[in-house]
Coordinates of C-alpha atoms and ligand atoms in Angstrom, one line a residue:
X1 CA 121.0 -87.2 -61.9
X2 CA 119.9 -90.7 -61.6
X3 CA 121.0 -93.1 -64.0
X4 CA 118.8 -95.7 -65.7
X5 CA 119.2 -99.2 -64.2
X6 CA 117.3 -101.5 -66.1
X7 CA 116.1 -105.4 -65.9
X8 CA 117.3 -107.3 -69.5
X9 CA 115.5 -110.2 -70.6
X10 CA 115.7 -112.8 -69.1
X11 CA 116.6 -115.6 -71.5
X12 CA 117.6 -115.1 -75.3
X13 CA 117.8 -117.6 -77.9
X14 CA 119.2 -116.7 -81.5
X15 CA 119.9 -118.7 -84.6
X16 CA 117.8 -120.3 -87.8
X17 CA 115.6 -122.8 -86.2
X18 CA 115.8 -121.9 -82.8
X19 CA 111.9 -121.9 -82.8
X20 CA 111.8 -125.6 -82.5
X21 CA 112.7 -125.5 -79.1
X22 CA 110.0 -123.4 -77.9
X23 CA 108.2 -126.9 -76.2
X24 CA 111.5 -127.9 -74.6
X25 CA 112.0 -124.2 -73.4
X26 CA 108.4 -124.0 -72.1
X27 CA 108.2 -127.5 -70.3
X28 CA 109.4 -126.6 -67.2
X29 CA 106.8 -124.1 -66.6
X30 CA 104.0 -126.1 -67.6
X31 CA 103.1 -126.8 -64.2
X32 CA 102.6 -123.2 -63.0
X33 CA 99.3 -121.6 -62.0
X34 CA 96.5 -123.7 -64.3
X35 CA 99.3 -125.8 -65.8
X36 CA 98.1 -124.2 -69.1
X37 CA 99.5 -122.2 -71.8
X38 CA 98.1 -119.0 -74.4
X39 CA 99.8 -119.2 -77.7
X40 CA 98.9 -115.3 -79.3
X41 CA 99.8 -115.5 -82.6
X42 CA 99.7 -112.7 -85.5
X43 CA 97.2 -114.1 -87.7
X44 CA 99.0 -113.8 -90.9
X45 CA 100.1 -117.6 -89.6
X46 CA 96.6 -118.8 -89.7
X47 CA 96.7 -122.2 -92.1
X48 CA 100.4 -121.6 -92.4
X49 CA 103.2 -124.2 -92.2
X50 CA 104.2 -122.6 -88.7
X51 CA 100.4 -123.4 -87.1
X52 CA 101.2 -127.0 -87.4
X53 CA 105.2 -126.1 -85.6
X54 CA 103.4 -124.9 -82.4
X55 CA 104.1 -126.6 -80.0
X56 CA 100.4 -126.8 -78.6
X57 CA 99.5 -129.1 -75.8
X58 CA 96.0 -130.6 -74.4
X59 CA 94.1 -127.4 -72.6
X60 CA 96.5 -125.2 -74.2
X61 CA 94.9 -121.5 -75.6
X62 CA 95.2 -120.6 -79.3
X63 CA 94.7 -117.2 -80.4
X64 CA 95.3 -115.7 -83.8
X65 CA 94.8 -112.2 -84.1
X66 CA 94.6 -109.7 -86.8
X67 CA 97.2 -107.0 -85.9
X68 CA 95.3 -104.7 -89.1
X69 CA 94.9 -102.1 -89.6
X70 CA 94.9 -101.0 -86.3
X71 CA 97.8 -100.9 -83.4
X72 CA 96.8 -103.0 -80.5
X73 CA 94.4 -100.6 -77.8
X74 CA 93.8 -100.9 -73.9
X75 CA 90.3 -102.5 -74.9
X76 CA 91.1 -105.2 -76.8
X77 CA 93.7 -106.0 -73.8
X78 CA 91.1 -105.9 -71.4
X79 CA 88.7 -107.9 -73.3
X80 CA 91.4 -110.8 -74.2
X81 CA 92.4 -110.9 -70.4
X82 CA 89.0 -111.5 -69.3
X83 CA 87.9 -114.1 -71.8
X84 CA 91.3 -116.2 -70.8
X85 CA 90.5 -115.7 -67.1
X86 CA 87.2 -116.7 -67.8
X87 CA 87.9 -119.8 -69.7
X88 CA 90.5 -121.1 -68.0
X89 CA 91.9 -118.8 -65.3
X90 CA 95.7 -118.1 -64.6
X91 CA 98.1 -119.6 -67.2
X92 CA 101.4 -120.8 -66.5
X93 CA 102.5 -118.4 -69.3
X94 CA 101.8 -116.7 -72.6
X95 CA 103.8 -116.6 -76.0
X96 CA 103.5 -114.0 -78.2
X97 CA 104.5 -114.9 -82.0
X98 CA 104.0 -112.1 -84.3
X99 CA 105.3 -108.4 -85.2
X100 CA 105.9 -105.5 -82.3
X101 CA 102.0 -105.2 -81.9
X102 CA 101.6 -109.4 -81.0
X103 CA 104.8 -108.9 -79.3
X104 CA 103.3 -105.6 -77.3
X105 CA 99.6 -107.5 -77.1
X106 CA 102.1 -110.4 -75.4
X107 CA 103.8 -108.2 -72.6
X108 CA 100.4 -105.9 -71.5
X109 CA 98.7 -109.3 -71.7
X110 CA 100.6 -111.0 -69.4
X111 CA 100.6 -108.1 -67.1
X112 CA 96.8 -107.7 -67.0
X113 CA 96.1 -111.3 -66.0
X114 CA 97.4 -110.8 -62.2
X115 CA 96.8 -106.8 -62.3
X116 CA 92.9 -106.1 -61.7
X117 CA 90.6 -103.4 -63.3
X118 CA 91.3 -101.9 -67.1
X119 CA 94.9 -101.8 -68.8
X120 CA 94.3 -98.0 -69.4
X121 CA 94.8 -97.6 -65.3
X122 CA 98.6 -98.8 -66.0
X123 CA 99.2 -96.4 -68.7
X124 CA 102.5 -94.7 -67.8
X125 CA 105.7 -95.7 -66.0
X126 CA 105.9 -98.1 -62.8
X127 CA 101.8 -98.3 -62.4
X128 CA 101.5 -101.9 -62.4
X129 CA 101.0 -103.0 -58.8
X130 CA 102.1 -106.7 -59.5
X131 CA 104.8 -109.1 -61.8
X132 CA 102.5 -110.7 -64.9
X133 CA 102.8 -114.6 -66.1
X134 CA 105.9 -115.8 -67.7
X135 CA 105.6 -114.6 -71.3
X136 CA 108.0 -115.5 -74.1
X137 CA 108.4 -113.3 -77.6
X138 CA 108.7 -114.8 -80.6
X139 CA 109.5 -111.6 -83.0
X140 CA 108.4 -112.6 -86.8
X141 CA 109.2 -109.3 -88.3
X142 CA 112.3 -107.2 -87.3
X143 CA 112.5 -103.6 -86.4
X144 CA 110.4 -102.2 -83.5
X145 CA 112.7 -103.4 -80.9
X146 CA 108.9 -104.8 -79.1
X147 CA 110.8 -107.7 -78.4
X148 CA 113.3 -106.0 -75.7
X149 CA 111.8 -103.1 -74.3
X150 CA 110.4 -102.6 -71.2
X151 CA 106.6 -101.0 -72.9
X152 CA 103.7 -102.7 -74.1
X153 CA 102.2 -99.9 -75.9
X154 CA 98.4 -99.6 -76.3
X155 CA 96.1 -97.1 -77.2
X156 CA 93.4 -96.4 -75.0
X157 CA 90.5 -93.4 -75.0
X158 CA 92.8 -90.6 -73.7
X159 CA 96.6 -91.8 -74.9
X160 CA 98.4 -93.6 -76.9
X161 CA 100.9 -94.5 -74.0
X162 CA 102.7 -97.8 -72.5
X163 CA 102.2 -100.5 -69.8
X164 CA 106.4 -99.5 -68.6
X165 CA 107.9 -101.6 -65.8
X166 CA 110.8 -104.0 -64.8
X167 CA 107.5 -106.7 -65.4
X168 CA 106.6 -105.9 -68.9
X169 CA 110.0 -107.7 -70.2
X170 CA 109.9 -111.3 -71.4
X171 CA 111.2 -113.9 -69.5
X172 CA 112.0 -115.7 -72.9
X173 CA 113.0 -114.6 -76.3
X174 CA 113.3 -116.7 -79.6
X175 CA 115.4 -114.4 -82.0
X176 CA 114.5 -117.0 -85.2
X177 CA 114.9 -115.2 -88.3
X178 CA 113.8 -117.9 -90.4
X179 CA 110.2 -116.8 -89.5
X180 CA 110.8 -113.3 -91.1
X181 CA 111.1 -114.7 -94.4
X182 CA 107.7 -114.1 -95.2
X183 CA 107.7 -110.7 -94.9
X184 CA 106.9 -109.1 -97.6
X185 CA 108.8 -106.1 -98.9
X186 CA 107.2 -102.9 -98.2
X187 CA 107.0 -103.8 -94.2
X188 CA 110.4 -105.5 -94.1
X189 CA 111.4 -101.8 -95.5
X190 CA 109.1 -99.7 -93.0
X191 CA 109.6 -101.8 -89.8
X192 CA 113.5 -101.6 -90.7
X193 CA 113.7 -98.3 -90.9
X194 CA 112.0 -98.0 -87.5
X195 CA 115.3 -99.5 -86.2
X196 CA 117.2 -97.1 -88.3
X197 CA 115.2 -94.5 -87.0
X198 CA 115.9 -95.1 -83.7
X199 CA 120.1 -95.1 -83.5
X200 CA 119.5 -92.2 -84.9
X201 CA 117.6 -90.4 -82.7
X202 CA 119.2 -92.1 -79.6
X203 CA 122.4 -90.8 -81.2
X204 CA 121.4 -87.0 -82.0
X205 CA 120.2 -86.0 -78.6
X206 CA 121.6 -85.0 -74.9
X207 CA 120.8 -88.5 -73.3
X208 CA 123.3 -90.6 -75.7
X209 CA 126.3 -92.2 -74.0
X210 CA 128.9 -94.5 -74.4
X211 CA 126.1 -97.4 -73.4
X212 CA 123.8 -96.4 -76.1
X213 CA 125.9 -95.5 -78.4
X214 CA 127.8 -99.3 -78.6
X215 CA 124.2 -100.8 -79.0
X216 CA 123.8 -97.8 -81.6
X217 CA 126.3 -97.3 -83.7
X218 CA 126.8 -101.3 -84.3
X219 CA 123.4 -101.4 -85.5
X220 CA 123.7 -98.5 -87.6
X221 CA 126.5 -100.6 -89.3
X222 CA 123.9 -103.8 -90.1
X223 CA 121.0 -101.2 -91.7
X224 CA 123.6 -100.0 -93.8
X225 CA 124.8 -103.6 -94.8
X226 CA 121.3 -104.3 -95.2
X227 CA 119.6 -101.5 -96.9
X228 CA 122.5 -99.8 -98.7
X229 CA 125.5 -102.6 -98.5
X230 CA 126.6 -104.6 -101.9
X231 CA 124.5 -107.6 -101.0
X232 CA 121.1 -105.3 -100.0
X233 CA 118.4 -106.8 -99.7
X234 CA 116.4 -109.3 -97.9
X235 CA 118.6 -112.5 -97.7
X236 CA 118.7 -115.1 -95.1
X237 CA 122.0 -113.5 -93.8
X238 CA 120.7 -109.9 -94.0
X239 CA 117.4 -111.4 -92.4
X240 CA 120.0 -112.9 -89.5
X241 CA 121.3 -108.8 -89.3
X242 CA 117.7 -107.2 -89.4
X243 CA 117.1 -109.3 -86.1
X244 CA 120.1 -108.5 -84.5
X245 CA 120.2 -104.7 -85.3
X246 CA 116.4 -104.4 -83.8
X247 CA 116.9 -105.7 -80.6
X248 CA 121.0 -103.6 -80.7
X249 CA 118.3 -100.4 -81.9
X250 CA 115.9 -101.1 -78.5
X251 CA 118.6 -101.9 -76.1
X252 CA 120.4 -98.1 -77.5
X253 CA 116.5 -96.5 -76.7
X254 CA 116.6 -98.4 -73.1
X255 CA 119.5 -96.3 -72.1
X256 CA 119.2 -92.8 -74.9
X257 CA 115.6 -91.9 -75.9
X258 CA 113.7 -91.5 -79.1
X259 CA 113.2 -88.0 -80.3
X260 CA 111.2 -86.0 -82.6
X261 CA 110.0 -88.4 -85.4
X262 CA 109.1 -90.5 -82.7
X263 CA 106.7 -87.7 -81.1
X264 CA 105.4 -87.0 -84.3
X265 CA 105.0 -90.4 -85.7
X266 CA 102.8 -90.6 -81.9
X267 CA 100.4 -87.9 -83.0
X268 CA 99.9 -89.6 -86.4
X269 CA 99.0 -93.3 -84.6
X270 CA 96.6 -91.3 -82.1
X271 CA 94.7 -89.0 -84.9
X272 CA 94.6 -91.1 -87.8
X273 CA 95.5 -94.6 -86.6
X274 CA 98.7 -94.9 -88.8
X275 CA 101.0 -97.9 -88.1
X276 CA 103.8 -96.9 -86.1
X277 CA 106.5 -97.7 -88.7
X278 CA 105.2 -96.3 -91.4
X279 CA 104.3 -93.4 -89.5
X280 CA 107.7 -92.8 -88.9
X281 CA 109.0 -92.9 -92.3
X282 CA 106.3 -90.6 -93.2
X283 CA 108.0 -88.2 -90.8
X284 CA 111.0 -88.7 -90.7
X285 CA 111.4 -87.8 -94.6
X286 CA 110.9 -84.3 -93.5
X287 CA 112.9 -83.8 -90.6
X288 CA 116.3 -82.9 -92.4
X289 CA 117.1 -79.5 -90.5
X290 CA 116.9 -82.2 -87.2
X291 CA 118.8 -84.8 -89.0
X292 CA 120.4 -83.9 -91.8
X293 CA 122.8 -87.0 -92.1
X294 CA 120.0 -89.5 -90.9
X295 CA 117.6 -88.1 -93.4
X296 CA 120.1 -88.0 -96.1
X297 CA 120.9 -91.8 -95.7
X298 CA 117.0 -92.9 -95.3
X299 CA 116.5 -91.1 -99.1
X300 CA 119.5 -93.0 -100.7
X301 CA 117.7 -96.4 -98.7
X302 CA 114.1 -95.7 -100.1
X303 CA 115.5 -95.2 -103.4
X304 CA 117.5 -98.0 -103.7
X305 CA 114.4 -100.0 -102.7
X306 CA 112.0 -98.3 -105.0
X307 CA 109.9 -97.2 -101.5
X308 CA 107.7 -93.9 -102.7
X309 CA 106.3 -92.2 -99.7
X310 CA 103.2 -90.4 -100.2
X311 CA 103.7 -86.0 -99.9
X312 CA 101.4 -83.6 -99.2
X313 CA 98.9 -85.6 -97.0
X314 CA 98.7 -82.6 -94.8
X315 CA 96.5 -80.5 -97.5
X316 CA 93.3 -83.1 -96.7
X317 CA 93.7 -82.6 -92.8
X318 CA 91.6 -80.2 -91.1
X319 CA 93.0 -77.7 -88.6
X320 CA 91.7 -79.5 -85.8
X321 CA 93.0 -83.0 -86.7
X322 CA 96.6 -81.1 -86.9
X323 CA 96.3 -79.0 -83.7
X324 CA 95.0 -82.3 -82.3
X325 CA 98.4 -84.2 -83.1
X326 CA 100.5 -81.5 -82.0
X327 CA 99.0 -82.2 -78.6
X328 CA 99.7 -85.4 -78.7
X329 CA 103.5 -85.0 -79.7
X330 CA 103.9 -81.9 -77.5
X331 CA 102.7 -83.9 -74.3
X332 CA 106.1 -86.5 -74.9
X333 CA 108.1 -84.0 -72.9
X334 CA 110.8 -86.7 -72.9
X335 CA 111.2 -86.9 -76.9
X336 CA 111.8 -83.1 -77.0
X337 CA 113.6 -83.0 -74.0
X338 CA 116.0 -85.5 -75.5
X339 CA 116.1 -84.3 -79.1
X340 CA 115.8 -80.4 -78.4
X341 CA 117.6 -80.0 -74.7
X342 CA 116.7 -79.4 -71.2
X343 CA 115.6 -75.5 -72.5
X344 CA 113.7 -77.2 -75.2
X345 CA 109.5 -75.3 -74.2
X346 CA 111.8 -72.1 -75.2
X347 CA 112.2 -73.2 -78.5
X348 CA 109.3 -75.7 -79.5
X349 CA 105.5 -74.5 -79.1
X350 CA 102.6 -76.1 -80.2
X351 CA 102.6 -73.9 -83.3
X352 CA 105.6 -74.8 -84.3
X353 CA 105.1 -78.6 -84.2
X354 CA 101.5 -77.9 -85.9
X355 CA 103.9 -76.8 -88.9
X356 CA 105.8 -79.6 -88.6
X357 CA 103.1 -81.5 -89.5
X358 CA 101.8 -79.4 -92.5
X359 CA 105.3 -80.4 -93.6
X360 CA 103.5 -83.7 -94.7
Ligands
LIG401 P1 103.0 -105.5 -86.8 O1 103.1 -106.4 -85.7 O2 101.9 -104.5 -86.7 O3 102.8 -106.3 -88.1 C1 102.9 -105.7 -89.4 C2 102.4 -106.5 -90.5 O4 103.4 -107.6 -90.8 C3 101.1 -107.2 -90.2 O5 100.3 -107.2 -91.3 C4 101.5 -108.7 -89.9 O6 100.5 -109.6 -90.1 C5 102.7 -108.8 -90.8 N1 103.7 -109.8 -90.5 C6 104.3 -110.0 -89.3 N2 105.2 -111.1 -89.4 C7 105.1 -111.5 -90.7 C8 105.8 -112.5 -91.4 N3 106.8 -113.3 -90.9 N4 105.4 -112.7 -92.7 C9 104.5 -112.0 -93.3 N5 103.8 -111.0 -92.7 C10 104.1 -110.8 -91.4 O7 104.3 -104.7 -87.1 P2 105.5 -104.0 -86.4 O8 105.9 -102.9 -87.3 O9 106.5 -105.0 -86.0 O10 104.9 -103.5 -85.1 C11 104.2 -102.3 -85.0 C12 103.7 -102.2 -83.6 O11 104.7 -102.2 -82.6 C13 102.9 -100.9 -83.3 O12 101.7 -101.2 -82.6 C14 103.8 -100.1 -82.3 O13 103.1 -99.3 -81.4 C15 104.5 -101.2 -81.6 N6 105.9 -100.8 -81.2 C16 106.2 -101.2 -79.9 C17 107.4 -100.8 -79.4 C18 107.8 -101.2 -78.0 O14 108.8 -100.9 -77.5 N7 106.9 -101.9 -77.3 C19 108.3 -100.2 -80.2 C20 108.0 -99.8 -81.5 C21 106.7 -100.1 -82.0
LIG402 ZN1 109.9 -96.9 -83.1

């Protein structure tokens, strides 16, 4: 067996405020490449007090981009990269400021400037050829883990599937949660419970160990204190924990894997186009006999937050749409492998994931 050895990022700044030393941060690479830098900002900021906090300088890029409805794909990659090499060529870096799919269009970004041909040639592990510009993450919304891990995930033609190597980290992180204030409630619930999600499936499965389960278990302990703890709630302090217990979540996942919410949740974003975090509670709320304490705790959570999931979405889905997802989820050996065990094509078939679907 070999054992995962993985690159961290590189720097990691956390506390209230700590976005106002992004310029400071990024001074000393200003003079790299085209002594230029690519600001690629979810464009809920457009017009908003944090435009004017950017630390923008003369020749400096400016994009705002629209991260709805759809999760970031291989094309829209490709078609960023070139206009940016066209404008200006290389940058001496690129900050992402946004949710996990600004923080995913970042990382595959900043890969695809020095890597040549389309993004949907590096879909998979270890395919990019070269390292990418320096690229900073500036997470606004807490949950994915996008800020730490080692994918950019983009959907392309054939796969919903990741840019994954040492490259794809940041350089830089700026862990502000004063920027996730905004968020409004439904999403801070969804793209929480994507954290949640995660320690638990990196907890119930063959790969967990003592590693993951530290990075795990402590952020188990802040989405209960969050979502279920006497102060619940979103609260400067609990918005402090919600930052602290996404990147904990991803840095379990580095070293466990996700498991069969996650696969499903995969189908869902490939068929339909459903945002990953919401495709996962949508899952996940069905997957007791798999997870019976993690699915018990999510209930009491959307409960207390007055969340109602919609049921019985699988009735307006045709036969092929479902087969089609089932595809998708079966072809993430790793998920099942993980969640299931090493005999794990014994016991799960595409017919029996196809019904795990129609649970929905
Ligand atoms: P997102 O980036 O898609 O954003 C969700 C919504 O929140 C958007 O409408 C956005 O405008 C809004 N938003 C973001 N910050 C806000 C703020 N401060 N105030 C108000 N609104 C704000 O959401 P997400 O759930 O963080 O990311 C989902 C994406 O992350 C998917 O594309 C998924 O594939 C990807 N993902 C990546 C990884 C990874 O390891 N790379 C892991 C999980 C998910
Ligand atoms: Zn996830």
């Amino acid at each position: 067996m070999t054992h995962k050895n993985f690159k961290s990022i590189e720097k990691t700044v956390f506390g209230r405020g700590s976005f106002n030393q992004l310029d400071e941060i990024l001074e000393p690479k200003r003079t790299l490449n085209n002594a230029y830098m690519v600001f690629i900002v979810d464009h809920y900021f457009k017009g908003k007090e944090l435009e004017s906090r950017l630390p923008v300088h003369e020749g400096d890029l400016v994009y705002f981009i629209d991260v709805d409805p759809y999760e970031p794909t291989t094309e829209q990659i490709d078609a960023l990269r070139d206009e940016i090499l066209a404008k200006k060529g290389l940058p001496s870096g690129l900050i992402g400021i946004g949710g996990g799919s600004i923080m995913d269009i970042a990382k595959a970004t900043a890969l695809m400037l020095t890597n040549d041909g389309s993004s949907t040639l590096y879909q998979g592990l270890n395919l990019i050829k070269k390292p990418g510009v320096y690229h900073v993450g500036v997470p606004t919304i807490s949950g994915t883990g996008a800020e730490c891990s080692m994918t950019a995930v983009l959907t392309g033609p054939e796969k919903k599937l990741g840019l994954k190597c040492e490259w794809t980290i940041f350089d830089q992180v700026i862990l502000d949660s004063e920027l996730t204030a905004s968020v409004p409630v439904d999403k801070w619930f969804y793209t929480g419970m994507d954290t949640f999600i995660h320690c638990i499936e990196s907890r119930d499965g063959i790969l967990n160990n003592a590693y993951s389960m530290a990075y795990g278990e402590q952020s188990l302990k802040l989405c209960r204190d969050i979502y279920l703890g006497e102060n619940a709630g979103q609260s400067p302090e609990n918005d402090d924990k919600l930052m602290v217990a996404s990147l904990m979540g991803g840095l379990s996942l580095t070293y466990s894997e996700v498991g069969i919410c996650h696969a499903l949740s995969y189908g869902l974003s490939k068929i339909f186009g459903e945002k990953h975090c919401y495709a996962n509670c949508l899952a996940f709320q069905h997957l007791a006999d798999f997870y019976p304490e993690g699915v018990a705790e999510f209930k009491t959570m959307l409960d207390k937050h007055g969340i109602v999931l919609p049921k019985g979405l699988s009735k307006n889905w045709t036969d092929a749409e479902i087969t089609a997802m089932a595809h998708v989820a079966y072809n993430l050996h790793h998920m099942w492998n993980h969640a299931i065990g090493t005999d794990w094509k014994e016991k799960i078939s595409i017919e029996f994931i196809e019904g795990l679907f129609r649970r929905l």
